[in-house]
Short mmCIF file of C-alpha atoms in Angstrom, two decimals:
data_model
loop_
_atom_site.label_atom_id
_atom_site.label_comp_id
_atom_site.label_asym_id
_atom_site.label_seq_id
_atom_site.Cartn_x
_atom_site.Cartn_y
_atom_site.Cartn_z
CA MET A 1 -19.21 -27.23 -29.47
CA PRO A 2 -19.21 -23.45 -30.52
CA LYS A 3 -15.50 -22.33 -30.46
CA LYS A 4 -16.96 -19.45 -28.22
CA GLY A 5 -18.00 -22.34 -25.63
CA LEU A 6 -14.50 -24.50 -25.72
CA GLY A 7 -13.15 -20.75 -25.20
CA VAL A 8 -15.03 -20.40 -21.65
CA LEU A 9 -14.31 -24.19 -20.83
CA ARG A 10 -10.53 -23.31 -21.20
CA GLU A 11 -10.81 -20.27 -19.34
CA ALA A 12 -12.50 -22.23 -16.47
CA ALA A 13 -10.09 -24.49 -16.26
CA ARG A 14 -7.07 -22.08 -16.18
CA VAL A 15 -8.79 -19.97 -13.20
CA LYS A 16 -8.86 -23.35 -10.90
CA TYR A 17 -5.03 -24.40 -12.11
CA GLU A 18 -4.17 -20.75 -10.78
CA PHE A 19 -6.32 -21.47 -7.42
CA ILE A 20 -4.48 -25.12 -7.39
CA GLU A 21 -1.41 -23.47 -8.03
CA SER A 22 -1.62 -20.27 -5.37
CA TYR A 23 -2.45 -23.05 -2.74
CA THR A 24 -0.02 -26.10 -3.00
CA GLY A 25 1.35 -26.70 -0.01
CA GLY A 26 -1.84 -25.80 2.11
CA TYR A 27 -3.57 -28.79 0.57
CA SER A 28 -3.27 -31.50 -1.76
CA ILE A 29 -2.79 -31.27 -5.17
CA SER A 30 -4.81 -34.45 -5.79
CA LEU A 31 -7.75 -33.81 -3.41
CA MET A 32 -7.77 -29.71 -4.93
CA CYS A 33 -8.26 -31.53 -8.46
CA ARG A 34 -11.15 -33.56 -7.25
CA THR A 35 -13.23 -30.85 -5.41
CA LEU A 36 -12.59 -28.60 -8.36
CA GLU A 37 -13.15 -31.56 -11.11
CA VAL A 38 -9.97 -31.26 -12.86
CA SER A 39 -7.67 -33.82 -13.68
CA ARG A 40 -4.36 -33.97 -12.10
CA GLY A 41 -2.95 -34.66 -15.74
CA GLY A 42 -4.38 -31.23 -17.05
CA TYR A 43 -2.87 -29.54 -14.35
CA TYR A 44 0.75 -30.77 -14.57
CA LYS A 45 0.32 -30.11 -18.31
CA TRP A 46 -0.83 -26.76 -17.71
CA CYS A 47 2.54 -26.42 -15.39
CA HIS A 48 4.61 -27.57 -17.95
CA HIS A 49 3.37 -25.64 -20.71
CA THR A 50 2.22 -22.20 -19.43
CA PRO A 51 5.39 -21.34 -17.87
CA SER A 52 4.47 -17.85 -18.66
CA GLU A 53 1.16 -17.64 -17.58
CA ARG A 54 2.72 -19.23 -14.38
CA SER A 55 5.24 -16.71 -14.31
CA LYS A 56 3.45 -13.60 -14.50
CA ARG A 57 1.04 -14.59 -12.06
CA ARG A 58 3.94 -15.48 -9.70
CA GLU A 59 4.92 -11.86 -10.28
CA ARG A 60 1.91 -10.56 -9.64
CA PHE A 61 1.55 -11.99 -6.24
CA GLU A 62 5.12 -11.20 -5.77
CA GLN A 63 4.03 -7.45 -6.05
CA LEU A 64 1.31 -7.81 -3.95
CA VAL A 65 3.24 -9.10 -1.21
CA MET A 66 5.71 -6.71 -1.01
CA CYS A 67 2.61 -4.01 -1.24
CA THR A 68 1.20 -5.58 1.57
CA PHE A 69 4.21 -6.05 3.76
CA ALA A 70 5.08 -2.13 2.76
CA GLN A 71 1.60 -1.01 3.71
CA TYR A 72 1.74 -2.21 7.18
CA ARG A 73 5.31 -0.84 7.53
CA ALA A 74 7.23 -4.47 7.89
CA ARG A 75 4.52 -5.80 10.73
CA TYR A 76 2.81 -8.22 9.32
CA GLY A 77 4.14 -11.98 8.76
CA SER A 78 3.09 -14.44 5.90
CA VAL A 79 0.13 -15.29 8.16
CA ARG A 80 -1.32 -11.74 8.13
CA ILE A 81 -0.62 -10.97 4.52
CA THR A 82 -2.31 -13.88 3.16
CA GLU A 83 -5.30 -12.99 5.35
CA GLU A 84 -5.40 -9.17 3.69
CA LEU A 85 -4.60 -10.70 0.09
CA ASN A 86 -7.61 -12.84 0.49
CA GLU A 87 -10.17 -10.26 2.05
CA ALA A 88 -8.58 -8.25 -1.12
CA GLY A 89 -10.04 -10.90 -3.27
CA TYR A 90 -6.36 -12.31 -4.44
CA ALA A 91 -6.83 -16.16 -2.94
CA CYS A 92 -4.06 -17.61 -2.16
CA CYS A 93 -2.40 -20.04 1.31
CA VAL A 94 0.19 -18.81 3.67
CA ASN A 95 2.74 -21.43 2.40
CA TYR A 96 2.73 -19.50 -0.65
CA VAL A 97 3.14 -16.15 0.39
CA ALA A 98 5.80 -17.15 2.95
CA ASP A 99 7.62 -18.44 -0.13
CA ILE A 100 7.58 -15.03 -1.42
CA MET A 101 8.25 -13.37 1.05
CA LYS A 102 11.51 -16.50 2.17
CA GLU A 103 12.74 -15.66 -1.86
CA LYS A 104 12.67 -11.78 -1.32
CA GLY A 105 14.09 -11.57 1.72
CA ILE A 106 11.54 -9.98 3.94
CA ARG A 107 10.23 -10.87 7.28
CA ALA A 108 7.88 -8.90 9.99
CA ARG A 109 10.13 -6.88 12.21
CA ASN A 110 11.21 -7.14 15.41
CA GLY A 111 12.06 -3.64 16.41
CA LYS A 112 13.52 -2.69 13.06
CA GLY A 113 11.84 -0.77 10.32
CA PHE A 114 12.54 0.13 6.88
CA LYS A 115 15.88 1.88 6.49
CA TYR A 116 15.45 5.67 5.53
CA SER A 117 18.16 8.11 4.14
CA LYS A 118 20.36 9.28 6.92
CA ASP A 119 18.21 12.51 7.41
CA VAL A 120 14.84 11.33 7.68
CA ALA A 121 16.43 8.43 10.58
CA ALA A 122 17.82 10.98 12.39
CA MET A 123 14.14 12.28 13.10
CA THR A 124 12.96 11.58 16.76
CA ASN A 125 9.35 12.45 18.53
CA VAL A 126 10.56 16.11 20.12
CA ALA A 127 6.92 17.41 19.76
CA ASP A 128 3.87 16.82 21.93
CA ASN A 129 0.72 14.66 20.65
CA LEU A 130 -1.68 17.43 20.42
CA LEU A 131 -4.44 15.46 18.48
CA ARG A 132 -4.98 12.39 20.80
CA ARG A 133 -6.75 10.53 18.79
CA ASP A 134 -9.06 13.28 17.89
CA PHE A 135 -9.67 12.68 14.04
CA GLU A 136 -12.96 15.22 13.85
CA SER A 137 -12.51 18.81 13.01
CA ASP A 138 -15.27 21.35 12.80
CA THR A 139 -13.48 23.87 9.92
CA PRO A 140 -11.16 22.90 7.31
CA ASN A 141 -7.41 23.60 7.86
CA GLN A 142 -7.70 23.21 11.77
CA LYS A 143 -6.02 19.81 11.78
CA TRP A 144 -3.92 18.04 8.86
CA VAL A 145 -2.36 14.77 9.45
CA THR A 146 0.46 12.96 7.49
CA ASP A 147 2.48 9.75 6.89
CA ILE A 148 4.43 8.11 4.29
CA THR A 149 4.04 4.76 2.64
CA TYR A 150 5.64 2.55 0.80
CA ILE A 151 4.90 0.88 -2.33
CA TRP A 152 6.34 -2.24 -4.38
CA VAL A 153 6.98 -1.24 -8.25
CA LYS A 154 9.07 -3.47 -10.75
CA SER A 155 11.46 -4.55 -8.21
CA ARG A 156 11.83 -1.29 -6.46
CA TRP A 157 10.23 0.75 -3.79
CA LEU A 158 8.05 4.14 -4.53
CA PHE A 159 7.72 6.09 -1.45
CA LEU A 160 4.48 8.27 -0.98
CA VAL A 161 3.75 11.01 1.14
CA THR A 162 0.24 12.54 1.68
CA VAL A 163 -1.52 15.28 3.91
CA MET A 164 -5.25 14.95 4.98
CA ASP A 165 -7.52 17.59 5.89
CA LEU A 166 -9.49 15.92 8.87
CA HIS A 167 -12.17 18.09 8.16
CA SER A 168 -13.05 17.17 4.49
CA ARG A 169 -10.82 13.61 4.97
CA ARG A 170 -8.89 15.32 1.29
CA ILE A 171 -5.94 14.98 0.32
CA VAL A 172 -4.78 18.47 0.47
CA GLY A 173 -0.82 18.01 -0.07
CA TRP A 174 1.65 14.73 -1.75
CA SER A 175 4.42 13.68 -2.92
CA LEU A 176 5.67 10.58 -4.53
CA GLY A 177 9.54 9.49 -5.11
CA THR A 178 11.96 6.95 -5.60
CA THR A 179 14.04 7.70 -2.13
CA MET A 180 13.12 8.82 0.65
CA THR A 181 14.17 12.25 2.09
CA VAL A 182 13.17 15.09 3.56
CA GLU A 183 12.96 17.20 0.27
CA LEU A 184 9.91 14.38 -0.50
CA ILE A 185 8.13 15.02 2.64
CA THR A 186 8.57 19.09 2.63
CA ASN A 187 7.18 18.45 -0.81
CA ALA A 188 3.71 17.62 0.16
CA LEU A 189 3.61 20.10 2.75
CA LYS A 190 4.24 22.82 0.05
CA MET A 191 1.48 21.28 -2.04
CA ALA A 192 -0.72 21.43 0.99
CA PHE A 193 0.20 25.02 2.22
CA GLU A 194 -0.09 26.42 -1.32
CA SER A 195 -3.10 25.07 -2.27
CA ARG A 196 -5.10 25.24 1.37
CA LYS A 197 -3.54 28.32 2.52
CA PRO A 198 -4.45 27.81 5.72
CA PRO A 199 -4.48 29.78 8.61
CA LYS A 200 -1.85 29.98 11.47
CA GLY A 201 -1.91 27.32 14.27
CA VAL A 202 -3.06 24.47 11.83
CA ILE A 203 -2.16 21.22 13.69
CA ILE A 204 -0.02 19.56 11.81
CA HIS A 205 -0.02 15.65 13.14
CA SER A 206 2.81 13.10 12.16
CA ASP A 207 5.12 10.31 13.22
CA ARG A 208 8.14 11.84 12.61
CA GLY A 209 9.17 15.73 12.23
CA VAL A 210 12.39 17.12 13.75
CA LYS A 211 13.81 18.08 10.48
CA TYR A 212 11.08 19.41 9.08
CA GLN A 213 9.54 21.91 11.97
CA ASP A 214 10.77 24.78 11.21
CA PHE A 215 9.37 24.72 7.84
CA MET A 216 5.85 24.05 9.72
CA ARG A 217 6.31 26.56 12.09
CA ASN A 218 7.60 29.18 9.21
CA HIS A 219 4.14 28.45 7.61
CA GLY A 220 1.79 28.90 10.80
CA GLY A 221 1.92 25.29 11.45
CA VAL A 222 1.75 23.51 14.91
CA PRO A 223 3.62 20.29 15.01
CA SER A 224 1.79 17.12 16.78
CA MET A 225 3.60 13.83 16.98
CA SER A 226 2.20 10.58 17.40
CA ARG A 227 4.05 8.35 19.91
CA GLN A 228 7.21 5.88 18.53
CA GLY A 229 5.45 2.54 17.37
CA ASN A 230 1.91 3.46 18.22
CA CYS A 231 0.04 3.24 14.74
CA TRP A 232 -3.41 3.87 16.67
CA ASP A 233 -2.55 7.72 16.46
CA ASN A 234 -2.76 8.01 13.07
CA ALA A 235 -5.35 5.73 12.38
CA VAL A 236 -6.84 7.97 9.76
CA MET A 237 -4.12 7.92 7.62
CA GLU A 238 -3.75 4.10 7.91
CA SER A 239 -7.00 3.82 6.93
CA PHE A 240 -6.42 5.82 4.22
CA TYR A 241 -3.73 3.65 2.97
CA SER A 242 -5.61 0.61 3.20
CA ARG A 243 -7.58 2.09 0.78
CA LEU A 244 -5.46 3.24 -1.54
CA LYS A 245 -3.84 -0.28 -1.45
CA VAL A 246 -7.08 -1.92 -2.76
CA GLU A 247 -8.36 0.48 -5.10
CA LEU A 248 -4.95 1.59 -6.54
CA ILE A 249 -1.79 0.12 -5.18
CA TYR A 250 -3.50 -3.52 -6.29
CA ALA A 251 -4.31 -2.36 -9.63
CA GLU A 252 -3.22 -4.20 -12.67
CA ASP A 253 -1.82 -1.25 -14.82
CA TYR A 254 -0.27 0.43 -11.66
CA GLN A 255 1.84 -3.08 -10.59
CA THR A 256 2.84 -3.65 -14.36
CA SER A 257 3.85 0.82 -14.81
CA LYS A 258 7.74 0.82 -15.36
CA LYS A 259 8.06 4.75 -15.03
CA PRO A 260 7.39 6.40 -11.55
CA GLU A 261 6.06 9.27 -13.73
CA TRP A 262 3.56 6.81 -14.79
CA ALA A 263 2.66 6.33 -11.29
CA SER A 264 2.66 9.71 -10.41
CA SER A 265 0.19 10.57 -13.02
CA ASN A 266 -2.28 7.91 -11.85
CA THR A 267 -1.85 8.67 -8.14
CA SER A 268 -2.74 11.73 -9.07
CA ARG A 269 -5.96 11.00 -10.88
CA TYR A 270 -6.90 8.70 -7.82
CA PHE A 271 -6.90 11.57 -5.51
CA THR A 272 -9.30 13.91 -7.88
CA ILE A 273 -11.51 10.80 -7.85
CA ALA A 274 -11.43 10.40 -4.08
CA GLU A 275 -11.95 14.03 -3.15
CA GLU A 276 -14.83 14.19 -5.59
CA ASP A 277 -16.00 10.94 -3.90
CA THR A 278 -15.96 13.09 -0.61
CA GLN A 279 -17.99 15.93 -2.03
CA ARG A 280 -21.01 13.62 -2.89
#
């Protein structure tokens, strides 16, 4: 057989071995080996002789699990995270995900969420919900929505704040940092105000906001806030972050980045491409 053909066969076997590893604990190894037509001996040999590949794959899934956990704000446990990953094309079983979550010390929250810096943690709902889940807008700069998502990169969190114009669904302001602070949030709003120069009265909807409502009002914005714990009040941003999760955060090059500056540059490029898509 040509060398190229042997390489293809080896690659096919590796993919099967990785699949078996992902579902270990959910199904019998013997059963999976028979079904996939590979030998148990070959699988165990792969496990023993390729620790670097296995460790890389484990690290990859750790990052995927952490990103999904953060994306849904600690509301999802191992079952829901497994469903999300499989839907995104990353085959794994509940036991594999649960083992990673246990190792990382994370679990679905029961009334508790992420820890913010003190200034952000002090925020409470002090503005009415003016948006009322009406995500349609007749003109640009009439309604903006803003939200925060959490990205797990190289054993630490990055915090991404975005501002979206509901008329075009474009991201008009954003900010990325290693610490969740009011400054990070206002930086995203500054970008939006400077780039769009909206008329007075633009509604700016968020889930938190007491500490930067003065900033909004000073720029002619009208604060609107979600009811506490109700993600559907800001469903458009939730949907956007789900798309970003699949198209950017899950991307291999993003997950292997070591510097926040690189992540910031790549995020900016993603928003540019997303804006071009909305113009087509």
